[in-house]
Short mmCIF file of C-alpha atoms in Angstrom, two decimals:
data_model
loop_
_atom_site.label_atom_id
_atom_site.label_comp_id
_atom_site.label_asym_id
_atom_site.label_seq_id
_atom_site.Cartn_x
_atom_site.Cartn_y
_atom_site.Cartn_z
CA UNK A 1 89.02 115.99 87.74
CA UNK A 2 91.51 116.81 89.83
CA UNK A 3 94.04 114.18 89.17
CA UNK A 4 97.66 116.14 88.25
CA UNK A 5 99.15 116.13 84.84
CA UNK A 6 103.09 115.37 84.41
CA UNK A 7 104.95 116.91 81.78
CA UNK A 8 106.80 116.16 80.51
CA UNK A 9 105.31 112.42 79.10
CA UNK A 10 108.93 111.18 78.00
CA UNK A 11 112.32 112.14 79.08
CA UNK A 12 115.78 110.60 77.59
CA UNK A 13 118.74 111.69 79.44
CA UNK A 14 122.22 110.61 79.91
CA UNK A 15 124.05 109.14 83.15
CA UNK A 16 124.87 112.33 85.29
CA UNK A 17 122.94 114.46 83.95
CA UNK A 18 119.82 116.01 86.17
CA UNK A 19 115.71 115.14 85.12
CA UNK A 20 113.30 117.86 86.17
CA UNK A 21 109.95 116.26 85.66
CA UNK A 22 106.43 118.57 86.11
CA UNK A 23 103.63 118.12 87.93
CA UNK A 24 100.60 120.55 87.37
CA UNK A 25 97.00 119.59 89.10
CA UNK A 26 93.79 121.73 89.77
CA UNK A 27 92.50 122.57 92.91
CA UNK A 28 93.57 123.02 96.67
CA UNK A 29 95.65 120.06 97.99
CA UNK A 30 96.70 118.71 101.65
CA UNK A 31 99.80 117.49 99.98
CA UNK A 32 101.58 115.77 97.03
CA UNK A 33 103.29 112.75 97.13
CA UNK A 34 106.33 111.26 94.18
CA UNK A 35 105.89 107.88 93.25
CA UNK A 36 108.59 105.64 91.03
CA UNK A 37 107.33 102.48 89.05
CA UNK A 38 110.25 100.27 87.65
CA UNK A 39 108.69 98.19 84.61
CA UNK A 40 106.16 95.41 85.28
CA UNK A 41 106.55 96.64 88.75
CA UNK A 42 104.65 98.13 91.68
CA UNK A 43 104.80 101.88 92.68
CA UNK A 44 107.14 102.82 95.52
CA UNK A 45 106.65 105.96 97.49
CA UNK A 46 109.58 108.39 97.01
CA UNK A 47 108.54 111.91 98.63
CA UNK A 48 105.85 113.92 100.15
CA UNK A 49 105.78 117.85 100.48
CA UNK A 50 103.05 119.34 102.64
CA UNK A 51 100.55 122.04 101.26
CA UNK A 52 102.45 124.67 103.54
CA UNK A 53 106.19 123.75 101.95
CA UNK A 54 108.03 125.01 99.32
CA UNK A 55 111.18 122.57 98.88
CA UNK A 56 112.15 119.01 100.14
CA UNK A 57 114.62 117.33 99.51
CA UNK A 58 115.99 113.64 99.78
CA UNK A 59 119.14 112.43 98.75
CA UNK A 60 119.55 113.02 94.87
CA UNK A 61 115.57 113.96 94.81
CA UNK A 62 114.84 117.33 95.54
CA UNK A 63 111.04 118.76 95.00
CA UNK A 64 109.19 122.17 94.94
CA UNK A 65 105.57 123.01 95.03
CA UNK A 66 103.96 125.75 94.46
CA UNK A 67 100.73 126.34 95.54
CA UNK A 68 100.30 129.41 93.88
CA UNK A 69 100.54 127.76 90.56
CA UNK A 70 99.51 124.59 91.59
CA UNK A 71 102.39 123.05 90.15
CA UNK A 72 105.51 120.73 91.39
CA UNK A 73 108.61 119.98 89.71
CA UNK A 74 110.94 116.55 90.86
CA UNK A 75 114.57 116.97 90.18
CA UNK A 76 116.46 113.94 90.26
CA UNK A 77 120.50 115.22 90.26
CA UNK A 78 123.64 113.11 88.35
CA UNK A 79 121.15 110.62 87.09
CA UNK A 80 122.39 106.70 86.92
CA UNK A 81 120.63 104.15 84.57
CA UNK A 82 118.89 102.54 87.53
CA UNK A 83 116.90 105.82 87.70
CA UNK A 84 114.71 104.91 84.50
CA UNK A 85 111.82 104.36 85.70
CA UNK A 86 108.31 105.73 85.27
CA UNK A 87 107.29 108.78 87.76
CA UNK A 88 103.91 109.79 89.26
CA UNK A 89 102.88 112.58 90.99
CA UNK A 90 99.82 112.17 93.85
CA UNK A 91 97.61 114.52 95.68
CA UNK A 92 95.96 114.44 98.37
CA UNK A 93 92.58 116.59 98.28
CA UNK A 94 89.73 118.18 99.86
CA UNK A 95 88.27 116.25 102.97
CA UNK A 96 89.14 112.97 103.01
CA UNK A 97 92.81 112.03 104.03
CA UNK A 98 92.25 108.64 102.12
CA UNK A 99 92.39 108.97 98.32
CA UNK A 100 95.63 109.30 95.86
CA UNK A 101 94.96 110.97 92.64
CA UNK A 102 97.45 110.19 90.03
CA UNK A 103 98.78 111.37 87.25
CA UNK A 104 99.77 109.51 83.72
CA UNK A 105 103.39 109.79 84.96
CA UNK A 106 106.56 110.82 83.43
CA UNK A 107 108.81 107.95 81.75
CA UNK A 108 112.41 109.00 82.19
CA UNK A 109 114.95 107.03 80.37
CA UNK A 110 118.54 107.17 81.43
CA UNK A 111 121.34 106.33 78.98
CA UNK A 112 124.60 104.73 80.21
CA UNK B 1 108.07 91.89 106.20
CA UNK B 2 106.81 90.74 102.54
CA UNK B 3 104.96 94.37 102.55
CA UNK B 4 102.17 93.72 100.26
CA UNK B 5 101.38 90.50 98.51
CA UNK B 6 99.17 89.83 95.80
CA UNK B 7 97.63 86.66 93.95
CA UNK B 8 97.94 85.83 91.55
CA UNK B 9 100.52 87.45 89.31
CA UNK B 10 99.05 86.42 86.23
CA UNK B 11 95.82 85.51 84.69
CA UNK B 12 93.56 85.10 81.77
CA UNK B 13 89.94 84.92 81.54
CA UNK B 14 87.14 84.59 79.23
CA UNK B 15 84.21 87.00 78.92
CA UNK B 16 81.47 86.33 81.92
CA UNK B 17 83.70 83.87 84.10
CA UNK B 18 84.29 85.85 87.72
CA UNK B 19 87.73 85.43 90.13
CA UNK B 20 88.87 87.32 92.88
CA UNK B 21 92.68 88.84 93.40
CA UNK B 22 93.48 88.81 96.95
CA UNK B 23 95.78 91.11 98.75
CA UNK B 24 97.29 91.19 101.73
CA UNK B 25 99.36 93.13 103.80
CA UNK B 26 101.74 92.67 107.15
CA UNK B 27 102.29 96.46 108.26
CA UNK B 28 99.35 96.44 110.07
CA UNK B 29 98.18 99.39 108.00
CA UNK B 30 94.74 100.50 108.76
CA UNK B 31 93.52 101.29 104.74
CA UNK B 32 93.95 99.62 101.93
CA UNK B 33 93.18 100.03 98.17
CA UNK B 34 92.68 98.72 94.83
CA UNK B 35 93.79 100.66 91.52
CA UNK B 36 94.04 99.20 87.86
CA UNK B 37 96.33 100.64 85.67
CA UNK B 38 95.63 101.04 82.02
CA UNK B 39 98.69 102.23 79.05
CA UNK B 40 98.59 106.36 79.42
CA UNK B 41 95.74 106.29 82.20
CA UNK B 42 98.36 106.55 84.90
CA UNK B 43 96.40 104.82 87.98
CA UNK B 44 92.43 104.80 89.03
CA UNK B 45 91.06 104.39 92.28
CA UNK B 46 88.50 101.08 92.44
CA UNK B 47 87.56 100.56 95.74
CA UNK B 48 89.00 101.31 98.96
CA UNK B 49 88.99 100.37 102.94
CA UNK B 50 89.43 102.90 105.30
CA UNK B 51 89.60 100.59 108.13
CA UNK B 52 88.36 97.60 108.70
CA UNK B 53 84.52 96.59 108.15
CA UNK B 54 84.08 99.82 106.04
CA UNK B 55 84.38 100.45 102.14
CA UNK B 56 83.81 102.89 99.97
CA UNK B 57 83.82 103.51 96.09
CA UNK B 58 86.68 105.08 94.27
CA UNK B 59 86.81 106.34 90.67
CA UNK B 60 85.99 103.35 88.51
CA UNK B 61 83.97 100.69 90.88
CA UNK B 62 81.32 99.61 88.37
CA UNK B 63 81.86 95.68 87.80
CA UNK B 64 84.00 94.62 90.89
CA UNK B 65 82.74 94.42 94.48
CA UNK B 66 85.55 94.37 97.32
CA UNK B 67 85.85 92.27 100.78
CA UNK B 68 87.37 93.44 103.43
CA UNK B 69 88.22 90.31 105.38
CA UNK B 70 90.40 91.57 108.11
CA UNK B 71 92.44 94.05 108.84
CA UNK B 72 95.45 91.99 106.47
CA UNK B 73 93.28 91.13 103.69
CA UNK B 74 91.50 93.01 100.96
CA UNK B 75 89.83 91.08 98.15
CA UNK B 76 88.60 92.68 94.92
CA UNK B 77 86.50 90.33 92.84
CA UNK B 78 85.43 90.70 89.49
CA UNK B 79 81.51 88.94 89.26
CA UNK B 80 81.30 88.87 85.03
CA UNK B 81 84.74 89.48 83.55
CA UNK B 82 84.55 92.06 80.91
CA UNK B 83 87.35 92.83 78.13
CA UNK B 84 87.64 96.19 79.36
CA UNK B 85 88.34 95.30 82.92
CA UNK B 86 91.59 93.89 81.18
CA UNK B 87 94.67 95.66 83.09
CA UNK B 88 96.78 95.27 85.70
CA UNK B 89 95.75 95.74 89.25
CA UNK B 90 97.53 96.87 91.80
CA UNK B 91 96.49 96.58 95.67
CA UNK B 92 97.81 99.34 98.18
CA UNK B 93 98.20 99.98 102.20
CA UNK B 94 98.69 103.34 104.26
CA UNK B 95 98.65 104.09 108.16
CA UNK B 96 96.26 106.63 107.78
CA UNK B 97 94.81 109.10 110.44
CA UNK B 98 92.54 111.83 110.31
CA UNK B 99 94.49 114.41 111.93
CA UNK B 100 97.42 113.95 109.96
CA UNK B 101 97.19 113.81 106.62
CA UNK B 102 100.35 111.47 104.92
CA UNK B 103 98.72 108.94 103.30
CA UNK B 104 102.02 107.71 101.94
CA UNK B 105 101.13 104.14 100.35
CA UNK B 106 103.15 100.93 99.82
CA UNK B 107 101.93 99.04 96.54
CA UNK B 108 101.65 95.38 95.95
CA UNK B 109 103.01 93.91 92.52
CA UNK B 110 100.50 93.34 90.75
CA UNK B 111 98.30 91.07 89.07
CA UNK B 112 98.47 91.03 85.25
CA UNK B 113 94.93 90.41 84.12
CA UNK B 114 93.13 89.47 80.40
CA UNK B 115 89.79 88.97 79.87
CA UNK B 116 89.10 87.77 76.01
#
């Protein structure tokens, strides 16, 4: 399968500090998307970094990929408690521009 | 712009009845998708639409059929409920074109679904 594993699974951090969260997945990509789910919520698109990029970044988001490793890492800087939140990662693979694979996602929890 | 809507929010079923969740969308997006979303499973492909007329299989299709009605509206419909098709299902757009390859998608809310 080539849907992306996050790690970690669960993250508790406190208000200003920075999340990294992981994102590791298995063959050749066009790209990889960020995704954020609030609870009992839909998913909302965050970021995308093409297979030929190494760093994006986005306000307090900033994310690498590595294609070498076939890895990705989201940093979310000074954290706030509206930033817990669930987090996915999504690739898009091999010949057809249509499909997301997702990962389980990352649940960051952000103490005030 | 509501984005994407879905119906209904909530809803229970017994074992062998069918419904259908209806989506629809206002960003004239070209593709659109259905994914269910089980605890730890992160989320699984259905079905999805391309464009319209056309639809294709995703990861888990076995037990729901889809409709492509127009280019808005994307119904998934479940013919024989099943307790294991209990989850909650979320419907997706995207502007897709072959040459460039984004795919960035905008979910719906979901529809919170139990089959007993």
């Amino acid at each position: 399968s080539q849907q992306g594993e996050e790690d970690p699974q669960a993250l508790s951090i406190q208000e200003g500090e920075n999340a990294t969260m992981n994102c590791s997945y298995k063959t050749s990509i066009n790209n990889l998307q960020w995704y954020r789910q609030n609870s009992g919520r839909g998913l909302v698109h965050l970021i995308l970094i093409r297979s030929n990029e190494r760093e994006k970044h986005s306000g307090r988001l900033r994310v690498t990929l590595d294609t070498s490793k076939k890895s990705s890492s989201l940093l979310i800087t000074a954290s706030r408690a509206a930033d817990t939140a669930s987090y996915f990662c999504a690739t898009v693979w091999g010949g057809s521009n249509y499909k997301l694979t997702f990962g389980k996602g990352t649940l960051l929890t952000v103490n005030p | 712009n509501a984005g994407v809507t879905q119906t209904p929010k909530f809803q229970v079923l017994k074992t062998g009845q069918s419904m259908t969740l209806q989506c629809a969308q206002d960003m004239n997006h070209n593709s659109m998708y259905w994914y269910r979303q089980d605890p730890g499973m992160g989320l699984r492909l259905i079905y999805y639409s391309a464009s319209e007329g056309t639809t294709d299989k995703g990861e888990v299709p076995n037990g729901y059929n889809v409709s492509r009605l127009n280019k808005r509206e994307f119904s998934l419909r479940l013919e024989s409920a099943a307790p294991s098709q209990t989850s909650v299902y979320f419907c997706a757009s995207s502007e897709v074109r072959k040459t460039v390859s984004y795919n960035e998608q905008f979910f719906g809310p979901g529809t919170r679904l139990t089959v007993l």
